Short mmCIF file of C-alpha atoms and ligand atoms in Angstrom, two decimals:
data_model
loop_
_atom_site.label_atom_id
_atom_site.label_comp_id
_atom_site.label_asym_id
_atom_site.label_seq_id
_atom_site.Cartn_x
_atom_site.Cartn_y
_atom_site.Cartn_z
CA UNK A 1 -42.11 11.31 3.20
CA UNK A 2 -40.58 11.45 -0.17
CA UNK A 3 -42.34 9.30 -3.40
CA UNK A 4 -40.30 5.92 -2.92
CA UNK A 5 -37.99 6.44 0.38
CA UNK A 6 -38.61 3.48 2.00
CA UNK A 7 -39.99 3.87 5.52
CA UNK A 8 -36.97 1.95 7.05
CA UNK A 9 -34.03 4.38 5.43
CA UNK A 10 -32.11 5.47 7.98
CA UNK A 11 -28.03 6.80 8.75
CA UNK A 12 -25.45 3.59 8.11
CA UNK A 13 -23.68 3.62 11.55
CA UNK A 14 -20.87 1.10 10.88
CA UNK A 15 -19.86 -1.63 13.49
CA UNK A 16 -17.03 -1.40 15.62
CA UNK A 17 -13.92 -3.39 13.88
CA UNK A 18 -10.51 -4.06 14.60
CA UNK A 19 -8.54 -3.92 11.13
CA UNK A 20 -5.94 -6.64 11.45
CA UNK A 21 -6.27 -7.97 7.71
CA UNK A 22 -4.85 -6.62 4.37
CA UNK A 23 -6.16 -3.29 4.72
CA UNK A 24 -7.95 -1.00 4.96
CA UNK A 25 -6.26 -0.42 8.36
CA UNK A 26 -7.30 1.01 11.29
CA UNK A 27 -7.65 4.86 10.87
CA UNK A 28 -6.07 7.11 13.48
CA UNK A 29 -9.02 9.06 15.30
CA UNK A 30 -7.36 12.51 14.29
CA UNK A 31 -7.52 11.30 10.47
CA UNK A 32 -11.34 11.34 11.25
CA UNK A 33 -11.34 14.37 12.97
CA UNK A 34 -9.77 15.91 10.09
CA UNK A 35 -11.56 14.67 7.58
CA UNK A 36 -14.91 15.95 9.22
CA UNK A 37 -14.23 19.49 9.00
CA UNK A 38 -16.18 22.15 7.13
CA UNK A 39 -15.55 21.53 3.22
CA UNK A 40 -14.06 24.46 0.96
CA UNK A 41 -13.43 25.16 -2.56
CA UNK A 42 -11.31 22.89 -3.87
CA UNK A 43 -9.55 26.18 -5.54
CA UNK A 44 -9.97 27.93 -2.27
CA UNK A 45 -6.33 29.85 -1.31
CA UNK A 46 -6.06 28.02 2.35
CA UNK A 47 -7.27 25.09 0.64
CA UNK A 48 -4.74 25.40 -1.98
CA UNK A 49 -2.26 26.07 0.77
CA UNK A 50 -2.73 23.06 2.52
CA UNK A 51 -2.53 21.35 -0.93
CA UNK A 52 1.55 22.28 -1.00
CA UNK A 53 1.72 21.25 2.63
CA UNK A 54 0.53 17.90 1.97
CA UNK A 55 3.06 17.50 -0.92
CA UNK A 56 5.68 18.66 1.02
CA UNK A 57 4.94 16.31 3.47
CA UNK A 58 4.77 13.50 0.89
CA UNK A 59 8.23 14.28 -0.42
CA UNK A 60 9.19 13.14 3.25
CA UNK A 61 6.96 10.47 3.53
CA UNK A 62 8.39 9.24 0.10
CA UNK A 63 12.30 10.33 0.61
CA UNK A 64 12.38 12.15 -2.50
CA UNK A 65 12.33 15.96 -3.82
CA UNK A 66 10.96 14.77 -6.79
CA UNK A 67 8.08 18.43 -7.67
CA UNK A 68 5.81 15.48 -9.04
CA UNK A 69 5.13 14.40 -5.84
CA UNK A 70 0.92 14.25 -5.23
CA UNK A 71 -1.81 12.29 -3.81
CA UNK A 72 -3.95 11.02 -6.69
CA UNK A 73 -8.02 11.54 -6.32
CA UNK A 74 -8.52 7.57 -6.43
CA UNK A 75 -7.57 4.41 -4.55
CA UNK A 76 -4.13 2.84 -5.06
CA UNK A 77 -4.75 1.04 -8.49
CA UNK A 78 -5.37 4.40 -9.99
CA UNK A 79 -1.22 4.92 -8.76
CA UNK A 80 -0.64 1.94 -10.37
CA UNK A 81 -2.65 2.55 -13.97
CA UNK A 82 -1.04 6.56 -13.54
CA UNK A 83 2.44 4.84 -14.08
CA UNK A 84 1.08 2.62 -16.94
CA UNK A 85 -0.58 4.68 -18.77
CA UNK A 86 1.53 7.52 -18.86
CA UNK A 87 5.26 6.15 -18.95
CA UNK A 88 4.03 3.08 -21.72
CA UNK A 89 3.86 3.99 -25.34
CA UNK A 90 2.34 1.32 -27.81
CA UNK A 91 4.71 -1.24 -28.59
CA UNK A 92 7.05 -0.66 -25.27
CA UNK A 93 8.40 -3.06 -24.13
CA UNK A 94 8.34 -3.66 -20.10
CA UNK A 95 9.32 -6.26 -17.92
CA UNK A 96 6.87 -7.06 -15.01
CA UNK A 97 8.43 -9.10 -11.81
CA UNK A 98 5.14 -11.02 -10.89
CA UNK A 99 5.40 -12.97 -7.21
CA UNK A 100 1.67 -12.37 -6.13
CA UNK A 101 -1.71 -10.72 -7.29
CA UNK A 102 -0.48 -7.11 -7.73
CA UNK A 103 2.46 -8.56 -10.65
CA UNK A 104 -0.13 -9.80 -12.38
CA UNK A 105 -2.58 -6.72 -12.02
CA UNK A 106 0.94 -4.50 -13.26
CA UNK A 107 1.03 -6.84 -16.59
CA UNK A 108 -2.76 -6.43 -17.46
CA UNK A 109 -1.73 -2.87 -17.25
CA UNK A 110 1.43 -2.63 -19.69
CA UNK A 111 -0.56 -4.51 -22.14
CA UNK A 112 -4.12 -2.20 -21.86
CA UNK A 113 -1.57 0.62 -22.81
CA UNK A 114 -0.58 -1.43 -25.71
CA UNK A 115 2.98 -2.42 -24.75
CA UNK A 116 4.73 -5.89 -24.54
CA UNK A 117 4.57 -7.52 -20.77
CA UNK A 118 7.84 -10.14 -20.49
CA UNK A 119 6.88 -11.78 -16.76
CA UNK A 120 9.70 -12.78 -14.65
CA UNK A 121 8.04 -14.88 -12.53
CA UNK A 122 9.11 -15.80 -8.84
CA UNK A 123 6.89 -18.08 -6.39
CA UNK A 124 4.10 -16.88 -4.25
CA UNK A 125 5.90 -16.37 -0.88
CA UNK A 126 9.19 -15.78 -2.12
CA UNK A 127 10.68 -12.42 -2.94
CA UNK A 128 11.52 -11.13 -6.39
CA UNK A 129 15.11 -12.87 -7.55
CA UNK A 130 17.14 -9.52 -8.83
CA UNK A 131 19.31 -12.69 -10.76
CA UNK A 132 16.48 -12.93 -13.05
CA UNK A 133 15.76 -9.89 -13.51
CA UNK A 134 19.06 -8.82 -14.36
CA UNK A 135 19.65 -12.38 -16.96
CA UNK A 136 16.34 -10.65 -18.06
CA UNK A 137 17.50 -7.48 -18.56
CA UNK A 138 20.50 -8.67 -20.39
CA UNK A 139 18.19 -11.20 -23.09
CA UNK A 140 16.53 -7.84 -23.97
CA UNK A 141 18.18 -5.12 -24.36
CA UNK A 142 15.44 -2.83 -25.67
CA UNK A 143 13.27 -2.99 -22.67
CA UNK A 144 11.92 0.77 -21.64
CA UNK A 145 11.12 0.04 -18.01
CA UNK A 146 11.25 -2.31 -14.96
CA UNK A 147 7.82 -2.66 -12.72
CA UNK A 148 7.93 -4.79 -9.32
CA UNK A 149 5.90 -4.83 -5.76
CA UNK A 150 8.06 -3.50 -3.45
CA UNK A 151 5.64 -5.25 -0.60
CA UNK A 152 3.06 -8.11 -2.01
CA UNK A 153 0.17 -7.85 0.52
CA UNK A 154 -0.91 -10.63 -1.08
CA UNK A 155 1.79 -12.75 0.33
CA UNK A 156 3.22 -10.80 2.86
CA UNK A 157 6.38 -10.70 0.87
CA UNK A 158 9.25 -7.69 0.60
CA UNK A 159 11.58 -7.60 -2.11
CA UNK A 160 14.71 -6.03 -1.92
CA UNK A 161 13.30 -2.69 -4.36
CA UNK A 162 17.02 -0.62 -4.10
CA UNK A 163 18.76 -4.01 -5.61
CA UNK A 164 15.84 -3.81 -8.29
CA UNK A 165 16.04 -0.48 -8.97
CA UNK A 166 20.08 -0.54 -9.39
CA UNK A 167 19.68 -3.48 -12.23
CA UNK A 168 17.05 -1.84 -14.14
CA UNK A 169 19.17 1.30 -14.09
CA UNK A 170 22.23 0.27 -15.08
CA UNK A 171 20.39 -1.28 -18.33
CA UNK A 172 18.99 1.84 -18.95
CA UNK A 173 15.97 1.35 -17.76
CA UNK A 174 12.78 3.20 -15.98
CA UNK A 175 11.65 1.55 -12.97
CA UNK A 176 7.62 1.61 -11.66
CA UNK A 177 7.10 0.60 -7.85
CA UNK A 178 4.25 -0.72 -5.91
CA UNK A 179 4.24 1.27 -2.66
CA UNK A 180 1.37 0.55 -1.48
CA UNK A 181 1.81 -1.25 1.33
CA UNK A 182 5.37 -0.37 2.11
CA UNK A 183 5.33 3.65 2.39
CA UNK A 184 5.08 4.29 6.05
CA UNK A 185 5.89 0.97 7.15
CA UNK A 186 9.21 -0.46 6.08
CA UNK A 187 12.16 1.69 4.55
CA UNK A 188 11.47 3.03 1.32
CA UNK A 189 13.83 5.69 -0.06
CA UNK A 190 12.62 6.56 -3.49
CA UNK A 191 15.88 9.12 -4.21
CA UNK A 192 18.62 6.99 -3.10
CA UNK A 193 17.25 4.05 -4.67
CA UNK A 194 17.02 5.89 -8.26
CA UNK A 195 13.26 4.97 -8.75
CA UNK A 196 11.22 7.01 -11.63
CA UNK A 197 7.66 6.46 -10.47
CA UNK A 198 6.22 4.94 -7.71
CA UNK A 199 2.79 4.71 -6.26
CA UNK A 200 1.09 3.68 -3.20
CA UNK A 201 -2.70 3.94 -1.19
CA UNK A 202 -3.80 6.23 1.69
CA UNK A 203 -5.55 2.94 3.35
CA UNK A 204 -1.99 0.84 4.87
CA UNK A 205 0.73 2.14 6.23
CA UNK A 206 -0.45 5.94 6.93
CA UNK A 207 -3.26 4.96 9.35
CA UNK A 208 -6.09 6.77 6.81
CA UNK A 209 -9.10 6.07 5.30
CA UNK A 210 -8.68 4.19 1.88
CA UNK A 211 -9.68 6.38 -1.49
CA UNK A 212 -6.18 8.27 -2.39
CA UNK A 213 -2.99 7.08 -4.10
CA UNK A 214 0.04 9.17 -2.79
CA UNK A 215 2.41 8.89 -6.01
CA UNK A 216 5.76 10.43 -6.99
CA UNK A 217 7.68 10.79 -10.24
CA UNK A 218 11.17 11.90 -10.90
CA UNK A 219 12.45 13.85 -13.68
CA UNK A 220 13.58 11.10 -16.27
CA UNK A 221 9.96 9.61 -16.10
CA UNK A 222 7.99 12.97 -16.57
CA UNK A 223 10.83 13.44 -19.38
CA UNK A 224 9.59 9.76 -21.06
CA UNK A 225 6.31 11.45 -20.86
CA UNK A 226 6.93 14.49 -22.48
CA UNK A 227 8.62 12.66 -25.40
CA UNK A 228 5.35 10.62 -26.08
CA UNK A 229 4.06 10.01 -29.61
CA UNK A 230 0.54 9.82 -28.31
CA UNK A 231 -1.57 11.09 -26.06
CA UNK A 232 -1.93 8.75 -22.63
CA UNK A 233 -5.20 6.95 -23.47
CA UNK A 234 -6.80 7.95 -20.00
CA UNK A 235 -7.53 11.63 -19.58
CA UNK A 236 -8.05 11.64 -15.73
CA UNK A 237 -4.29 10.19 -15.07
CA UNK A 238 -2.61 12.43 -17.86
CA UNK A 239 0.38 13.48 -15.57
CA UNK A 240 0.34 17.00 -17.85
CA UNK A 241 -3.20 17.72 -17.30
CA UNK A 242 -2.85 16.59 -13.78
CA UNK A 243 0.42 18.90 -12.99
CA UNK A 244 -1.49 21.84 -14.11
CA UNK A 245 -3.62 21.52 -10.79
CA UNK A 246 -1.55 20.32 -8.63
CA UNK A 247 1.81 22.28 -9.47
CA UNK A 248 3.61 24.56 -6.88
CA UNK A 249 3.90 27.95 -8.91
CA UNK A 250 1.71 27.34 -11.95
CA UNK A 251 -1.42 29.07 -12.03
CA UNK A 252 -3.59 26.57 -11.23
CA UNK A 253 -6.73 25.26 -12.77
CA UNK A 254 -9.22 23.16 -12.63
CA UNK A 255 -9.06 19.64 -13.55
CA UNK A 256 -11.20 17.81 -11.56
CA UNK A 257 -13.05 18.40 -8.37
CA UNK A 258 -10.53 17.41 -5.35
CA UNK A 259 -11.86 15.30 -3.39
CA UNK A 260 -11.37 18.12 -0.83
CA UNK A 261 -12.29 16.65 2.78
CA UNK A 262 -10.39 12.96 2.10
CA UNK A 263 -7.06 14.99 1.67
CA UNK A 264 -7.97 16.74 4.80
CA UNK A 265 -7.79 13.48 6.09
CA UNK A 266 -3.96 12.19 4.31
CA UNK A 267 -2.57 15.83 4.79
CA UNK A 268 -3.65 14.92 8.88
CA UNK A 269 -1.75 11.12 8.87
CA UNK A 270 1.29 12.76 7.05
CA UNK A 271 1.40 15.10 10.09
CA UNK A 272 0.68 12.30 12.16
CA UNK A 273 4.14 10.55 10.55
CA UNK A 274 6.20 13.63 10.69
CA UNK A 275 5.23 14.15 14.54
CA UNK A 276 6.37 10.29 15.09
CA UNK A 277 9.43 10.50 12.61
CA UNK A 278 9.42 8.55 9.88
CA UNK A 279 11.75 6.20 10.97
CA UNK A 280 10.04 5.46 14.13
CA UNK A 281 6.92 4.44 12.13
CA UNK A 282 9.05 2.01 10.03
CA UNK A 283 10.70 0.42 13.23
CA UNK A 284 7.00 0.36 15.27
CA UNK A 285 5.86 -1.77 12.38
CA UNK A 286 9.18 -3.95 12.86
CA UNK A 287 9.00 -4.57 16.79
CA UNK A 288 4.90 -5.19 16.61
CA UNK A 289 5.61 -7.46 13.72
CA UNK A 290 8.38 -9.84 16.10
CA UNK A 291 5.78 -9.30 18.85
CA UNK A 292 2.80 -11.44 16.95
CA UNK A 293 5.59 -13.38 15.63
CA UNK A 294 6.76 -14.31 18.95
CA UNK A 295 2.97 -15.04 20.08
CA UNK A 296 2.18 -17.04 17.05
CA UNK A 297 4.69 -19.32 17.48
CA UNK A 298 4.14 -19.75 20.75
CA UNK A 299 0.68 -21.06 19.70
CA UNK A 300 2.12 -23.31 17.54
CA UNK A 301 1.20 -21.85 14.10
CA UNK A 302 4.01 -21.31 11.95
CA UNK A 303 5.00 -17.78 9.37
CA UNK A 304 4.96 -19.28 5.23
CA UNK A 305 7.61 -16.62 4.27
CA UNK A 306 11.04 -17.55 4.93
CA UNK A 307 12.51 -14.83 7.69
CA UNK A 308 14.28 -12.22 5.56
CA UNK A 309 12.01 -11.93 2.89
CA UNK A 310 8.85 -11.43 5.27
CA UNK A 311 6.65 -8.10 5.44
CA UNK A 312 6.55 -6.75 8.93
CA UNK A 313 3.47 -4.99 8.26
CA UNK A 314 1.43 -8.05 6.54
CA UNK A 315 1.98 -11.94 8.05
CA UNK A 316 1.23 -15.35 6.32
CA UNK A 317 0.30 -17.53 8.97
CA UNK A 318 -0.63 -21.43 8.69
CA UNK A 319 -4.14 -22.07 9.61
CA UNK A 320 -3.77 -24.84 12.12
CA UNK A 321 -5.02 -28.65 10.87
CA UNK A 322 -8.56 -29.41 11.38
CA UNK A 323 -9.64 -25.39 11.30
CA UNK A 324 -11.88 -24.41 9.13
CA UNK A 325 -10.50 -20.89 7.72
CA UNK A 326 -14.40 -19.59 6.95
CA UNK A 327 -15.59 -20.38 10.42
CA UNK A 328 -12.39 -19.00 12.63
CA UNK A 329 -12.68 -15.58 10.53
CA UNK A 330 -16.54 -15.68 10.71
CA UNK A 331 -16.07 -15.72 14.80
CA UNK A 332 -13.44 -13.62 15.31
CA UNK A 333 -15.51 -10.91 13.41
CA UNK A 334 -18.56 -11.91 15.06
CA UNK A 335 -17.66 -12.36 18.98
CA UNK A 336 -14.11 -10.42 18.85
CA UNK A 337 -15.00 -7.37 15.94
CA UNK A 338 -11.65 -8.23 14.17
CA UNK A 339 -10.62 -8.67 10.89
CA UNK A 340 -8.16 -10.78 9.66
CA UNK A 341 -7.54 -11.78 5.73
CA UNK A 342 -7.69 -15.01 4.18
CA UNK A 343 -5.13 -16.26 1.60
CA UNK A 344 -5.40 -16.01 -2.13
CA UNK A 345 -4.94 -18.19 -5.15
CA UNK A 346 -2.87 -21.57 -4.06
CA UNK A 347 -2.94 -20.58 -0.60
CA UNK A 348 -6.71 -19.90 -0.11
CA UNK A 349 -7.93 -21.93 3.02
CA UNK A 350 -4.46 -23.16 3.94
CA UNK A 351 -3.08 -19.72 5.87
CA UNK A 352 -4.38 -16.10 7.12
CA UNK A 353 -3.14 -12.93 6.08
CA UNK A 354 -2.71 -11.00 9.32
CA UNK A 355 -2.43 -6.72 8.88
CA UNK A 356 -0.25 -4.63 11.36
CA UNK A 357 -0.37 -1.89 9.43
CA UNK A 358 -0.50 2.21 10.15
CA UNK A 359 -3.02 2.67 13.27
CA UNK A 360 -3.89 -1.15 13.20
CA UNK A 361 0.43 -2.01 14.08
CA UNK A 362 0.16 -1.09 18.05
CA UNK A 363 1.43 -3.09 21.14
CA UNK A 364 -1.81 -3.43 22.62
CA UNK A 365 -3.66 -4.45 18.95
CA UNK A 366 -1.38 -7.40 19.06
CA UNK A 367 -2.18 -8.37 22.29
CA UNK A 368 -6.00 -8.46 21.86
CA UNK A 369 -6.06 -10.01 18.23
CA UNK A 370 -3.38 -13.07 20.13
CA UNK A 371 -5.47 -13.43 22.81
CA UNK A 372 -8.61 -13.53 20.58
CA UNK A 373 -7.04 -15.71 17.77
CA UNK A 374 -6.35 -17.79 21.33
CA UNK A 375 -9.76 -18.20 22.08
CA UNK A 376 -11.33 -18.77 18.52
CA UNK A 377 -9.08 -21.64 18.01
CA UNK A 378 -9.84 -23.59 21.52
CA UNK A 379 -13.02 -22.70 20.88
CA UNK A 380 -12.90 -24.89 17.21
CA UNK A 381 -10.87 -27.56 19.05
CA UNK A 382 -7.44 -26.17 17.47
CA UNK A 383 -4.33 -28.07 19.31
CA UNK A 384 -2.93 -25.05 20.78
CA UNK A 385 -0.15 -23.94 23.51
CA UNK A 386 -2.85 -21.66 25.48
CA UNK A 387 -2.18 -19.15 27.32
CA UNK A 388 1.39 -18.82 25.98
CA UNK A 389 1.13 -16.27 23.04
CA UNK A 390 0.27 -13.20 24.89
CA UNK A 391 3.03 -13.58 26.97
CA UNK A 392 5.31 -14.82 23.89
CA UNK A 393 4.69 -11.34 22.50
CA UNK A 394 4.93 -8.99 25.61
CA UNK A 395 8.16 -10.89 26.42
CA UNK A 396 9.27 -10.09 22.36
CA UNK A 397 7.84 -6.50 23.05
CA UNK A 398 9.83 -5.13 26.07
CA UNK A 399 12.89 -7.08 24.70
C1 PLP B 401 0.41 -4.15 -3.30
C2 PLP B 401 -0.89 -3.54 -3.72
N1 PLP B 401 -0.96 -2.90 -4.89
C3 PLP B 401 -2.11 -2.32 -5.31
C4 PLP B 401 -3.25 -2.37 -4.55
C5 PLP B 401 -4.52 -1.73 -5.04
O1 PLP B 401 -4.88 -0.70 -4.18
P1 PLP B 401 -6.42 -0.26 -4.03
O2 PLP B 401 -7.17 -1.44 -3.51
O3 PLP B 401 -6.35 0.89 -3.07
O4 PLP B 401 -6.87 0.16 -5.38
C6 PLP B 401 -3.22 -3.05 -3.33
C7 PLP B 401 -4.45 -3.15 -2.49
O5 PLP B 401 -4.54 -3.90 -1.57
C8 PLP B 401 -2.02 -3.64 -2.89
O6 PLP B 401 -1.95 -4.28 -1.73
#
């Protein structure tokens, strides 16, 4: 035995889970598959090959033919400090639409790269109000660039990201999108909608294991980056150091070590969204989203988010009076193996965050988390219509 291994170390085998909170999301068995086979240089020519692949299928995956189009070697707030830290010069001014945790996280990151945050601030729950914005827009001219959430997994909220965009354009302005729990599961069309960069995370929507930050920029943001005074103050997300690896044509070099089998894995759940169609993916998330609907409120709990500003893929639901929110997530882990999320901030304790996303955002998921939901809440004495929420949602499903 070796000096100091502890006589108990042994392989971490992982319980069986069901992934039905904020992500990460169920992973799609051939993600795993993928991801297992034998490692190569990361400069390696197939490996290299499969590296153009991967952004061509991201292009689709994103709607764009933006060249900048790659998966970043780091979960999805390295997409998010990327746009920061690269498009924000000291000084720059930026305005952040804040309705949840990830606003907030975008404002922290305007000011780290020294530029000036103004917060237009709409309510946990609600979507972003493009009237702001735009009265925003208008009280200061000299604002450089527009950041939102396109999808707020912290309060299951979508905001309408091509009204957004089309305000912070016509003011001249660069826009930075959230993604990350949107690409792959609702429309996104980063082209038509005129957005400059936008980021998201391998762990949602795309049914793959969390880690990598797809991300995409279009030719008047790499421009804004190319006219910088000073360098970007992080070296690993320098888009011009990073473009020297990852660009089609240039000769490329080394940067960093890829992180070679984990794109095995995205490259596999981008083929996985091209063989389903990418609309097809955006409308499963849709129907499976009215199915738990249907069953919820056929239980008797009610959605927080009024109906057209809801996220398919990510549901606040009330937590019924008299449940404790700690001890219904506690059992449904324990007896059922599924994960569910609890609320944040203001709404910690008083609703669940429920995940249909990627892998996790199937017909028969939904039926097994209802009917186990079902159960946890008789079990804590919940006042519940039981035995009406599976059918609820197959009813809503073959509709
Ligand atoms: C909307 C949004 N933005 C950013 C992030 C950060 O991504 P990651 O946790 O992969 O760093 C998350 C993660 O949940 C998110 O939901």
């Amino acid at each position: 035995m070796l000096c100091g291994m502890a006589a108990q170390t042994r392989s971490f085998h992982p319980p069986e889970r069901s992934l039905f909170g904020p992500g990460p999301s169920d992973v799609d068995p051939r993600v795993l598959e993928a991801m297992a086979r034998p490692t190569v240089g990361h400069l390696d020519p197939a490996f290299v090959g499969m590296m153009d692949d991967l952004k061509r299928l991201l292009r689709a995956a994103f709607r764009t033919e933006n060249a900048m189009t790659l998966p970043l070697s780091a979960p999805g707030s390295a997409g998010m400090e990327a746009c920061f830290a690269n498009l924000v010069e000291p000084g720059d001014r930026v305005v952040v639409c804040q309705n949840g945790v990830f606003g907030g996280r975008m404002k922290e990151n305007v000011e780290r790269a020294g530029g000036v945050a103004t917060v237009v601030e709409d309510p946990w729950g609600r979507a972003v109000d493009p009237a702001k914005l735009e009265a925003t827009l208008a009280a200061q001219p000299d604002t450089k660039a527009v950041a939102f959430v396109h999808a707020e997994t912290s309060t299951g909220v979508l905001s309408d990201a091509e009204a957004l965009c089309g305000i912070a354009r016509e003011k001249g302005c660069l826009t930075i999108v959230d993604a990350v729990t949107s690409l792959g599961g609702s429309p996104l069309e980063v082209d038509a909608w005129g957005i400059d960069a936008v980021y998201s995370g391998s762990q949602k929507c795309l049914s793959c294991t969390p880690g990598l930050s797809p991300a995409s920029f279009g030719e008047r943001a790499l421009a804004s980056v190319r006219e910088r005074k000073t360098k970007p103050h992080s070296w690993f997300l320098d888009l011009n150091l990073l473009a020297g690896y990852w660009d089609e044509g240039a000769k490329r070099s080394y940067h960093h070590t890829a992180p070679v089998n984990a794109l095995y894995g995205l490259h596999e759940a981008l083929v996985l969204v091209a063989e389903e169609g990418l609309e097809n993916a955006w409308n499963r998330h849709r129907c499976n989203h009215e199915a738990l609907r249907a069953g919820i409120e056929a239980m008797g709990l009610a959605f927080v988010v009024p109906e057209a500003e809801r996220l398919p893929q990510l549901n606040l639901v009330t937590i019924p009076d008299g449940v404790d929110d700690a001890a219904a997530r506690g059992m449904l882990l324990a007896e059922h193996g599924i994960e569910i999320g609890a609320g944040l901030g203001a709404l910690a304790g008083k609703v669940w965050r429920i995940g249909l996303m990627g892998h996790s955002s199937r017909a028969d998921k939904v039926l097994r988390l209802l009917s186990a939901l079902e159960t946890v809440l008789a079990a804590l004495g919940a006042r519940i219509d039981r035995g009406a929420a599976v059918d609820a949602a197959r009813a809503a499903s073959s509709a």
